[in-house]
Coordinates of C-alpha atoms in Angstrom, one line a residue:
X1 CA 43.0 -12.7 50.5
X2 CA 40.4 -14.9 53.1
X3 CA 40.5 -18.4 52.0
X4 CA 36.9 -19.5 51.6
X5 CA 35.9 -22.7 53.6
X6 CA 35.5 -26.0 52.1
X7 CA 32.5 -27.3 50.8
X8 CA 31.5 -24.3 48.7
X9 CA 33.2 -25.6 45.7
X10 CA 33.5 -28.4 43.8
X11 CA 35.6 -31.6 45.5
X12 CA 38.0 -31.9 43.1
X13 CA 40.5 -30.0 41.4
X14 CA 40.3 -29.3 38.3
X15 CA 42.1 -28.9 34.8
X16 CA 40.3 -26.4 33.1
X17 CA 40.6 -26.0 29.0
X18 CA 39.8 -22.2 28.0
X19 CA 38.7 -22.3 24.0
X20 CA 38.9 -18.4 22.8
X21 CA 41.3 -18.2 25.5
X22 CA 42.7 -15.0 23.7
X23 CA 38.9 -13.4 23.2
X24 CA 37.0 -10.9 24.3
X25 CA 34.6 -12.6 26.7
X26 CA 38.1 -14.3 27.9
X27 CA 39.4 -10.9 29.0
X28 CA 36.5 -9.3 30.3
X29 CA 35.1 -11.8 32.7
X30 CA 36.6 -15.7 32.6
X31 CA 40.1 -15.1 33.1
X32 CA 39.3 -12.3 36.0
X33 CA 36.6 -14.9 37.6
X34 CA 38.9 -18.0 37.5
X35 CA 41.6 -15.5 39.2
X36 CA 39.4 -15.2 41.7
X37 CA 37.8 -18.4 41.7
X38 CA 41.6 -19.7 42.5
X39 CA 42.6 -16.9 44.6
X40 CA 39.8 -17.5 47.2
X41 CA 40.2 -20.6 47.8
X42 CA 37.2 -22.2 46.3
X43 CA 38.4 -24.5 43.8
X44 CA 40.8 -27.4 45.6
X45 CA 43.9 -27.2 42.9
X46 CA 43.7 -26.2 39.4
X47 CA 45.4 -26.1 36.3
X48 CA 44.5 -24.4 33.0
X49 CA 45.2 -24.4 29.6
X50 CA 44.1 -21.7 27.3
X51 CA 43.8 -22.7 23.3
X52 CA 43.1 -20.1 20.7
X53 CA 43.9 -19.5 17.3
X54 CA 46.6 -17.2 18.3
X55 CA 50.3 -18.2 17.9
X56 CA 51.5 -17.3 21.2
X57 CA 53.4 -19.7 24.5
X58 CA 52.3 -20.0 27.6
X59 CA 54.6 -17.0 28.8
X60 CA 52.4 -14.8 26.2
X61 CA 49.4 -16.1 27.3
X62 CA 50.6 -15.3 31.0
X63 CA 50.8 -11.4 29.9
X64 CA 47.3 -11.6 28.3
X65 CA 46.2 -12.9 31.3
X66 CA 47.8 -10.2 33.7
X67 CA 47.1 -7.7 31.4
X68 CA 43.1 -8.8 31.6
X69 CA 43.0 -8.6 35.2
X70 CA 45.0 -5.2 35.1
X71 CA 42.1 -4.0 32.5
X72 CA 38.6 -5.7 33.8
X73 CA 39.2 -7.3 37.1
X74 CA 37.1 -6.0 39.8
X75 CA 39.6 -6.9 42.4
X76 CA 42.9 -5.9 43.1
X77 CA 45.6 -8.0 42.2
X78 CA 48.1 -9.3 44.9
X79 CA 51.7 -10.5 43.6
X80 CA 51.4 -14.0 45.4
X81 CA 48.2 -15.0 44.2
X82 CA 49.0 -13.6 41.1
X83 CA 52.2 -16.0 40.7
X84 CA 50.0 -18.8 41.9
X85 CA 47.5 -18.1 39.4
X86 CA 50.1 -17.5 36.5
X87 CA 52.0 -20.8 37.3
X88 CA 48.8 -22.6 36.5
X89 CA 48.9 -21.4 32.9
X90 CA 49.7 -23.0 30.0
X91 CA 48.7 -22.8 26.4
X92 CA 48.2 -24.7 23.0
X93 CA 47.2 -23.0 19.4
X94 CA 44.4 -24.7 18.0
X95 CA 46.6 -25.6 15.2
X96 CA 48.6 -28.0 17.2
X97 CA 45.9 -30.5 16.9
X98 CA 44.4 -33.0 19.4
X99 CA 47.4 -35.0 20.5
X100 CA 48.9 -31.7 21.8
X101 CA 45.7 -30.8 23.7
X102 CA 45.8 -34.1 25.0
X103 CA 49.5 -34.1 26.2
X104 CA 49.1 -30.9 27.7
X105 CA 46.3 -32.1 29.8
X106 CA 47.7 -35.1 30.7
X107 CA 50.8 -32.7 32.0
X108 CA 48.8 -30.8 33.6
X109 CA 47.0 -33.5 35.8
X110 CA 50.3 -35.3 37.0
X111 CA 50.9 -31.7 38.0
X112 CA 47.7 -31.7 40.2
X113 CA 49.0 -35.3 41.0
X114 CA 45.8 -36.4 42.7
X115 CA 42.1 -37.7 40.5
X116 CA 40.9 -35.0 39.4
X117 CA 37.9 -33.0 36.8
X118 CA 37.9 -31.7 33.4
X119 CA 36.0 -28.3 32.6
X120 CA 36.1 -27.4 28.8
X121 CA 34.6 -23.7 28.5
X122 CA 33.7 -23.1 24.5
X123 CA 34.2 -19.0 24.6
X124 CA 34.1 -19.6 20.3
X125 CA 32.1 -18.0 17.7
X126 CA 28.7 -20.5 17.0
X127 CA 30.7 -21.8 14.0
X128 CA 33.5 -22.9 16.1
X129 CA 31.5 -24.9 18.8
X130 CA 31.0 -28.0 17.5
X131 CA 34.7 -28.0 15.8
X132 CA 35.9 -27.9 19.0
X133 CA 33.4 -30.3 20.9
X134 CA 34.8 -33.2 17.7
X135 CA 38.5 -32.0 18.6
X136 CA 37.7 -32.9 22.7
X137 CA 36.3 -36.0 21.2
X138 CA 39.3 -36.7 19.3
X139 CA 41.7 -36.0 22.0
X140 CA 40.0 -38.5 24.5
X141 CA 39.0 -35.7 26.9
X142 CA 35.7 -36.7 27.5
X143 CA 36.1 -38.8 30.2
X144 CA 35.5 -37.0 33.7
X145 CA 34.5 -33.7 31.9
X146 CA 32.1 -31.0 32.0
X147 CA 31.9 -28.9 28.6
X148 CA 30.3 -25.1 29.3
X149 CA 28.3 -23.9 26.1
X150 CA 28.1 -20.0 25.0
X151 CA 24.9 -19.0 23.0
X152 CA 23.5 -19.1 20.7
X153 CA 21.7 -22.9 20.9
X154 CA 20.9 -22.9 17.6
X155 CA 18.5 -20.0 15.8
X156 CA 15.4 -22.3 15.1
X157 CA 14.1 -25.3 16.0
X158 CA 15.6 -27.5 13.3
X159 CA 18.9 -26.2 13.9
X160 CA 19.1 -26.2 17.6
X161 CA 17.6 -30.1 17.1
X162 CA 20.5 -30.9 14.8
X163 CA 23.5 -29.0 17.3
X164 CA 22.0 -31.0 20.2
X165 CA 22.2 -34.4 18.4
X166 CA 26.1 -33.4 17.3
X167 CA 26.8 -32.7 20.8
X168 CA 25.2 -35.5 22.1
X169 CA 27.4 -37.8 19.8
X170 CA 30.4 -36.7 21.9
X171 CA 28.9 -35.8 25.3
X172 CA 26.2 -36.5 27.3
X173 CA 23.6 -33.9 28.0
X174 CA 24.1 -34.3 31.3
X175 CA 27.8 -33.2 30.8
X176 CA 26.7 -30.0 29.0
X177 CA 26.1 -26.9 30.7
X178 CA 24.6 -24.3 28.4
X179 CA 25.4 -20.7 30.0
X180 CA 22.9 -18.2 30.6
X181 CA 24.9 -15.4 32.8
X182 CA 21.5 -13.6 33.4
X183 CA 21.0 -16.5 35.9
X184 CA 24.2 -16.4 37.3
X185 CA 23.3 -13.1 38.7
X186 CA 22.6 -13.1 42.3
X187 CA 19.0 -11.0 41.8
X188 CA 17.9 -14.2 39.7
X189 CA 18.6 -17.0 42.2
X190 CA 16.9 -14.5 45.2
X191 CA 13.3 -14.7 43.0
X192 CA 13.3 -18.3 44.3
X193 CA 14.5 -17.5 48.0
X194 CA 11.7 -14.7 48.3
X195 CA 8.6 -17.2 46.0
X196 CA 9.5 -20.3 47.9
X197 CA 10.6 -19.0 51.3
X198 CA 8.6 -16.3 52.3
X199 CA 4.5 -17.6 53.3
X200 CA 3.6 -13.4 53.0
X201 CA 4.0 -14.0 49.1
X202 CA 3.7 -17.5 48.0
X203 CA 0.0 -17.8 48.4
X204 CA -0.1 -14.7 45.8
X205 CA 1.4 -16.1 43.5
X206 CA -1.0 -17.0 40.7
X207 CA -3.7 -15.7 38.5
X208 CA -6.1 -14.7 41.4
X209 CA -3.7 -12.1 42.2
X210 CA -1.6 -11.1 39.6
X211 CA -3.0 -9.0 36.9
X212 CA 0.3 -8.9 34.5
X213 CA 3.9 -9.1 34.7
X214 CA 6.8 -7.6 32.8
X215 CA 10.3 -8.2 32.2
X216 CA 11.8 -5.6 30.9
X217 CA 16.0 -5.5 29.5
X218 CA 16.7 -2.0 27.9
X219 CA 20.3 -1.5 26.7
X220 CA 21.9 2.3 25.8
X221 CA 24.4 0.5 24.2
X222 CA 24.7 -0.5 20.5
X223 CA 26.6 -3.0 19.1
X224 CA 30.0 -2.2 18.7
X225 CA 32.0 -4.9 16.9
X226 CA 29.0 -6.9 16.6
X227 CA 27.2 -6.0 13.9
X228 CA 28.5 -8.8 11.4
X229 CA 26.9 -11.5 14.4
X230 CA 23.7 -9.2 15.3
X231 CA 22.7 -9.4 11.9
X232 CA 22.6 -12.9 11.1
X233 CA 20.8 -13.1 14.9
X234 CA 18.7 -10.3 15.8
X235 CA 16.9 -8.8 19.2
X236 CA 14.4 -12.1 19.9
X237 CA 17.4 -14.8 19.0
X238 CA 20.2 -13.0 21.3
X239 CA 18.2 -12.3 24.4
X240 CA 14.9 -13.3 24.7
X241 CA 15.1 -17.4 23.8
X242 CA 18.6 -17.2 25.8
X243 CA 17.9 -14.8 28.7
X244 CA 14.2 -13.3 29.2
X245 CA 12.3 -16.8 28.7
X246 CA 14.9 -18.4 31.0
X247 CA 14.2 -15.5 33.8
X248 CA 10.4 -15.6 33.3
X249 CA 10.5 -19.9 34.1
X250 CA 12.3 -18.8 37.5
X251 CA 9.2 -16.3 38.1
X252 CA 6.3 -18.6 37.2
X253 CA 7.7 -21.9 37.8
X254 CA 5.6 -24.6 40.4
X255 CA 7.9 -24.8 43.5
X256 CA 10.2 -28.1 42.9
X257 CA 10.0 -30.9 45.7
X258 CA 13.8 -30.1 46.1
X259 CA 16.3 -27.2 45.9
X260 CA 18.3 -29.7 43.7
X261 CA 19.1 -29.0 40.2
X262 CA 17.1 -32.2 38.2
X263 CA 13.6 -31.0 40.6
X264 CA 14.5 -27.4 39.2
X265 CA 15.1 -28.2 35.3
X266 CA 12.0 -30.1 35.4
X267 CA 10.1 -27.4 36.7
X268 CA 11.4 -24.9 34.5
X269 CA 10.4 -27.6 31.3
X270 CA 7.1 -27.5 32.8
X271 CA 7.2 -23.9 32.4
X272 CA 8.2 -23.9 28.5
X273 CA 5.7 -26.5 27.6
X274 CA 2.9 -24.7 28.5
X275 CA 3.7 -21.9 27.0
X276 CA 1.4 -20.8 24.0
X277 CA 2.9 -20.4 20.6
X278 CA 4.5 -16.6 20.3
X279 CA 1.6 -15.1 17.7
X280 CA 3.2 -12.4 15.2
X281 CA 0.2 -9.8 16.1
X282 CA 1.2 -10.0 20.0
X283 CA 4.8 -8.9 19.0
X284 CA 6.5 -5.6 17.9
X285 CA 10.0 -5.3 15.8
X286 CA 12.0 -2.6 15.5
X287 CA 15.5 -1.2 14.5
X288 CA 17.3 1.8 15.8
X289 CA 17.7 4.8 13.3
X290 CA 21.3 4.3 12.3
X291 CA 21.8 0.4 12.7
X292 CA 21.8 0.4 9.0
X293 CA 25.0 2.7 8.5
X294 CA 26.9 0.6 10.9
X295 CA 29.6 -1.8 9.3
X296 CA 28.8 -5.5 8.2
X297 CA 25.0 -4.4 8.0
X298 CA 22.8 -5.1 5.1
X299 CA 21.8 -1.5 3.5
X300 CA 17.8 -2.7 3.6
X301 CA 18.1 -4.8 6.9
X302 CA 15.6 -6.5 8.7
X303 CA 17.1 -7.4 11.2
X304 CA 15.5 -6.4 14.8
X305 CA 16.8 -4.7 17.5
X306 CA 14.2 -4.0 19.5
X307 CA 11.7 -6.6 20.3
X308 CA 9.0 -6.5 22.7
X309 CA 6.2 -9.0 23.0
X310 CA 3.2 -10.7 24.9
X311 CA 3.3 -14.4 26.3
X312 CA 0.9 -16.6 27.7
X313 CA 1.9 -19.5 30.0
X314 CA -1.5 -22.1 29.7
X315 CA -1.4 -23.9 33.1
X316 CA -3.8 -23.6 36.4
X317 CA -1.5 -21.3 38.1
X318 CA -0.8 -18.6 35.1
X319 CA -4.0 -19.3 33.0
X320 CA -4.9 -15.5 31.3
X321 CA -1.8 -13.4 32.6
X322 CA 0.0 -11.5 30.3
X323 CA 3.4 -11.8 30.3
X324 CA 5.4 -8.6 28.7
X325 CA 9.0 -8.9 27.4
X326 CA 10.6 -5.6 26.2
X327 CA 14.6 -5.8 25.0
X328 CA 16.5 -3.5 22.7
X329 CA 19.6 -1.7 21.9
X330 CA 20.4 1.9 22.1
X331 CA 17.7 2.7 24.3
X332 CA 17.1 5.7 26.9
X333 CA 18.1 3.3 30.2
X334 CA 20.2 -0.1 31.0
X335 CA 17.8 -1.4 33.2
X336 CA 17.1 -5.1 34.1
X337 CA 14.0 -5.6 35.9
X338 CA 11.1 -7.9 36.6
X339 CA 7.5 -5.8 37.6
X340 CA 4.7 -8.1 39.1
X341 CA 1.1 -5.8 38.6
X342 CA -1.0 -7.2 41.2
X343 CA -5.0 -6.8 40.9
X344 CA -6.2 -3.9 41.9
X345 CA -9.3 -3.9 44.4
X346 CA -12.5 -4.6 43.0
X347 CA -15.1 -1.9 44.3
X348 CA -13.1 1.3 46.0
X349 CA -15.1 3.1 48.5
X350 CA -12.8 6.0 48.3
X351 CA -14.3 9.3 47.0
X352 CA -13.2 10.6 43.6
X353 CA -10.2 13.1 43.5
X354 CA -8.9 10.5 46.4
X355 CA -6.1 9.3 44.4
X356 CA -6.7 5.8 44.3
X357 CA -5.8 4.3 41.3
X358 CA -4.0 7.0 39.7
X359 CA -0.6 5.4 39.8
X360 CA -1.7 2.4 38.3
X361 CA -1.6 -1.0 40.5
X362 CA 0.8 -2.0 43.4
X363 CA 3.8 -3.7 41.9
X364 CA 6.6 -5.7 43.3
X365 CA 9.4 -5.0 41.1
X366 CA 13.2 -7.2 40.9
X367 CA 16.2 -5.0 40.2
X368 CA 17.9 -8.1 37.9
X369 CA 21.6 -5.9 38.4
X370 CA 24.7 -7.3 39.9
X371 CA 23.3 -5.3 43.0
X372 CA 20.2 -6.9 44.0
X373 CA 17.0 -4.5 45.0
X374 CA 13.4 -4.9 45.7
X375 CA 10.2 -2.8 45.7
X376 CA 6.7 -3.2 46.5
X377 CA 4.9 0.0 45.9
X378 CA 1.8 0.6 47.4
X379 CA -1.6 2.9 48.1
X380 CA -0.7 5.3 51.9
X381 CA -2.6 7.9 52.6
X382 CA -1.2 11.7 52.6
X383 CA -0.9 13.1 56.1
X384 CA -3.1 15.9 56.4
X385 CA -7.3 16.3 56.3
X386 CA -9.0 14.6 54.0
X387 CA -8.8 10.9 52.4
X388 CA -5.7 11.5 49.6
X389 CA -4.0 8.6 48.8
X390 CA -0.1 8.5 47.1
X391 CA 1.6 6.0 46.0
X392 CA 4.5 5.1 48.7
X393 CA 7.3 2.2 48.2
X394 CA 9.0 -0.4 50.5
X395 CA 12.8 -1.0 48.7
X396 CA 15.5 -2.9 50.0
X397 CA 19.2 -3.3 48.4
X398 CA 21.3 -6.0 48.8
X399 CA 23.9 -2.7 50.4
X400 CA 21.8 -2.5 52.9
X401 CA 23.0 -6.0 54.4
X402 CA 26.4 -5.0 54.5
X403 CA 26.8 -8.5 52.1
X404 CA 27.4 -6.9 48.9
X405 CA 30.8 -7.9 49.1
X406 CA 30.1 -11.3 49.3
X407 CA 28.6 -11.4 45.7
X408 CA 30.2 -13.5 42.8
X409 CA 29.9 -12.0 39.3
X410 CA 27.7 -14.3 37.6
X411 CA 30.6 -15.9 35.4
X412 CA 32.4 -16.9 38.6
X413 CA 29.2 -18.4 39.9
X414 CA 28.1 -20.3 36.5
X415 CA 32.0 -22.1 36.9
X416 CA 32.1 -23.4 40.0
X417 CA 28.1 -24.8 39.6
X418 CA 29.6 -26.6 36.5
X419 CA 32.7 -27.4 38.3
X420 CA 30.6 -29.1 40.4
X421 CA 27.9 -30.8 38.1
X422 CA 25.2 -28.6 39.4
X423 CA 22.8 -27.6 36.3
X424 CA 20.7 -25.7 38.5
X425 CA 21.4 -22.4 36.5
X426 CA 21.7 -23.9 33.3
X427 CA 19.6 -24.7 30.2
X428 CA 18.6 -28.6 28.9
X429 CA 18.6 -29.3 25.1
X430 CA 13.9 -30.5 26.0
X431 CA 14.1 -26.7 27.5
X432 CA 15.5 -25.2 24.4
X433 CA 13.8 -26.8 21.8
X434 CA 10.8 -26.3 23.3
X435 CA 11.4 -22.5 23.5
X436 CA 12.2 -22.8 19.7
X437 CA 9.4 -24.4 18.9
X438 CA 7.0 -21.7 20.6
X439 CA 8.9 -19.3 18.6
X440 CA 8.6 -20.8 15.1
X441 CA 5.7 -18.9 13.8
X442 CA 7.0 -15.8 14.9
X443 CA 10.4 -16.7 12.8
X444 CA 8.5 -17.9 10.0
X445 CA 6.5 -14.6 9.7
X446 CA 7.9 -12.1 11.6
X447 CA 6.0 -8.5 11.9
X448 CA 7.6 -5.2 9.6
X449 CA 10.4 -3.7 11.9
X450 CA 9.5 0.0 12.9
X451 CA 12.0 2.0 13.1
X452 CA 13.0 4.3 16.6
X453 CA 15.2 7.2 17.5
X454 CA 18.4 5.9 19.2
X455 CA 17.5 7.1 22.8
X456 CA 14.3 6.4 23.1
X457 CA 11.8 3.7 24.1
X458 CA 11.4 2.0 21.2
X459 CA 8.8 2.4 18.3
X460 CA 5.6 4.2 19.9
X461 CA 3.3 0.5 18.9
X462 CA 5.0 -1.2 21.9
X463 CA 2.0 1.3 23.8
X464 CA -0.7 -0.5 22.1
X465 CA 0.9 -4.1 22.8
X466 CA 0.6 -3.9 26.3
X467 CA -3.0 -1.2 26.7
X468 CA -5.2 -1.0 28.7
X469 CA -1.6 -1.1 31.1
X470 CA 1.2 0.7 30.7
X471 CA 5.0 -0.2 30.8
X472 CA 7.0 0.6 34.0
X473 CA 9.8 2.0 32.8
X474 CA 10.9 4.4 32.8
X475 CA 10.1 4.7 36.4
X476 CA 7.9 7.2 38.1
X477 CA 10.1 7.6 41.0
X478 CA 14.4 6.4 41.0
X479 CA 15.3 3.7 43.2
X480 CA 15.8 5.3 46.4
X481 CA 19.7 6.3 47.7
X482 CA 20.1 5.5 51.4
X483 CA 22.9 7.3 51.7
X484 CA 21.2 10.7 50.7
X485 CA 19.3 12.6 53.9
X486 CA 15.5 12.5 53.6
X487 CA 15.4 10.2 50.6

């Protein structure tokens, strides 16, 4: 495998400590990633040491780990980084206490022999989290350490308040580094290349031009072994505090007088305080037919899992432009997408029957999946007599660079930023409770959920939420295949 050049990651090695080292999100993506992460040559020397509740030895967490990469990596395995990678493991149950946590990593840093960093990822159930931030504390681990955070940051305001003041009384907040793996993606970070690089767009950007904007996460799936966890969270806790809001800062953000991460967070603050309150009436609930059959479920739930919405963002820039949110489970598409409506002419000259207009407005739309796209659709006129107009696209795919290779998965990204103290990608505890706050009347008097055919859209009010405009998806025309003649 190519060894990556130096620079990329962080400068020094490190000794990571994997909580939920045995879990699912363990499997799936952090033990593949750091397998990479190690096998390319971007961290400079490494140990880890996974702790779970699980009574197993390093030699059984070794075959979970191989057995992970067999199962989700994304990239073949090869014997001699594997044996590289495997004699970096060890393990500790969580019922061995501090001392042994501590003893392990002290073994494992005369190992590395050289000054090194500490990166403590919390993969643990909410209740867990702060259990394991007071046994770090205990075990004198703090020093020199970076401590990644899974959501949820709390499920209101007063709760996320009180976790932040817990953490703070072991860490500092500029050692945490709460993960949001929508941002991790590479589509996410390319919103600010193409706002901030690109002169054709910039100037565009703002209320003169932009009529709405959506951003718009449908899920097919349901919720599988989560129903227990969904149902004490909902739709608006799970995605939209934790993912959409943090996308939508990236889009309407001011530019930040540096590409550095402090110029960035502050930005994206500015963002959240000027947000309007979330108003009950501008936001529609729903719940999949079924959801209440599933196990761990209340028989007369309320619980959302569909949740779409309209925001305002009350600054000079953003001042009166709609900002539409739609996420759910078991909808008819995955799709993860950001659609910018521009405004549409204001006097056409063209005749009636032209066509002009009949499509809706030009929109430049983010593909948010692992493989990035873009589209700007547009007004052309139909060859032939006469003055008919069609709506025609410009799309480009990050394939069509020949690059896509070069991608991390978000998780692999979202490490080495932490590994390196860059909170670039990452969520503050001002950020968070300010997006709680925002969202307090809505949890205090949430709208009825509606119920909706697993399949489908969503219930049929999210049409009256965003009229006189209509919601993008599903699309009018697929995302084009290049490899297909004529497409």
């Amino acid at each position: 495998m190519a060894k990556q050049s130096p620079g990329v990651g962080p400068r020094y090695p490190q000794v990571v400590v994997l909580f939920g080292a045995t879990g699912d999100l363990a499997r799936r993506k952090l033990l593949p990633g750091l397998y990479h992460l190690a096998s390319a040559g971007f961290i400079p020397g490494w140990r880890m040491i996974g702790v779970s509740l699980d009574a197993i030895d390093a030699e059984g967490f070794r075959a979970l780990a191989r057995a992970a990469l067999e199962e989700f990596g994304s990239r073949k395995v090869v014997a001699a980084d594997w044996q590289a990678f495997a004699a970096g493991l060890d393990y500790v149950p969580l019922t061995a206490g501090a001392q042994a946590l501590r003893s392990a990593v002290a073994q494992a840093e005369r190992q590395i022999g050289r000054e090194c960093r500490r990166l403590h990822y919390l993969s643990v159930p909410p209740s867990a989290a702060l259990p394991a931030v007071r046994l770090l504390g205990e075990a004198g681990l703090v020093e020199r350490s970076h401590i990644v955070m899974e959501k949820p940051f709390g499920t209101d305001l007063a709760s996320a308040v009180t976790l932040n003041r817990e953490l703070h009384e072991v860490f500092a907040e500029d050692q945490i580094f709460r993960i949001d793996h929508f941002l991790g993606k590479e589509p996410a970070q390319n919103i600010l290349a193409f706002r901030f690089a690109n002169g054709l767009f910039e100037p565009i950007w703002n209320r003169n031009f932009i009529d709405h904007v959506q951003i718009d996460v449908p899920e097919t799936l349901g919720l599988g072994q989560r129903s227990a966890f969904y149902e004490q969270t909902g739709a608006y806790r799970d995605m939209v505090v934790t993912h959409l809001f943090q996308i939508l800062a990236f889009m309407a953000m001011e530019p930040p007088t540096a590409l550095e991460p402090a110029p960035i967070s502050e930005e994206k603050n500015k963002v959240f305080r000027s947000m309007l309150p979330i108003e009950p009436a501008q936001v529609v609930r729903g719940q999949y037919v079924g959801y209440r059959d599933e196990a761990g479920v209340e028989p007369e739930s309320e619980t959302e899992t569909f949740i779409a919405l309209k925001c305002y963002i009350d600054n000079w820039r953003w001042a009166g432009v709609p900002f539409f949110l739609r996420t759910g489970k078991r909808l008819a598409e995955g799709q993860r997408i950001i659609s910018i409506a521009f405004r549409e002419p204001p006097k056409s000259m063209f005749p009636p029957g032209s066509g002009v207009g009949a499509q809706g407005p030009d929109h430049l739309t983010f593909d948010l999946a692992d493989a990035s796209k873009m589209s700007l659709s547009f007004y052309g006129k139909r060859p032939g007599p006469g003055m008919r107009l069609d709506k025609l696209s410009l799309q480009f795919a990050m394939r069509d660079t020949g690059l896509a290779g070069e991608v991390l998965e978000a998780y692999e990204r979202l490490i080495l930023d932490a590994m390196r103290g860059d909170r670039t990608l990452f969520t503050s505890a001002e950020g968070i409770e300010r997006l709680w706050q925002v969202s307090t009347h809505l949890l205090e008097s949430p709208p009825p959920v509606r119920l909706y055919p697993a399949g489908s859209w969503g219930p049929k009010s999210i049409h009256q939420l965003i009229a006189p405009h209509a919601w993008r998806l599903p699309f009018e025309r697929a995302w084009r295949d290049p490899n297909q003649a004529g497409s």
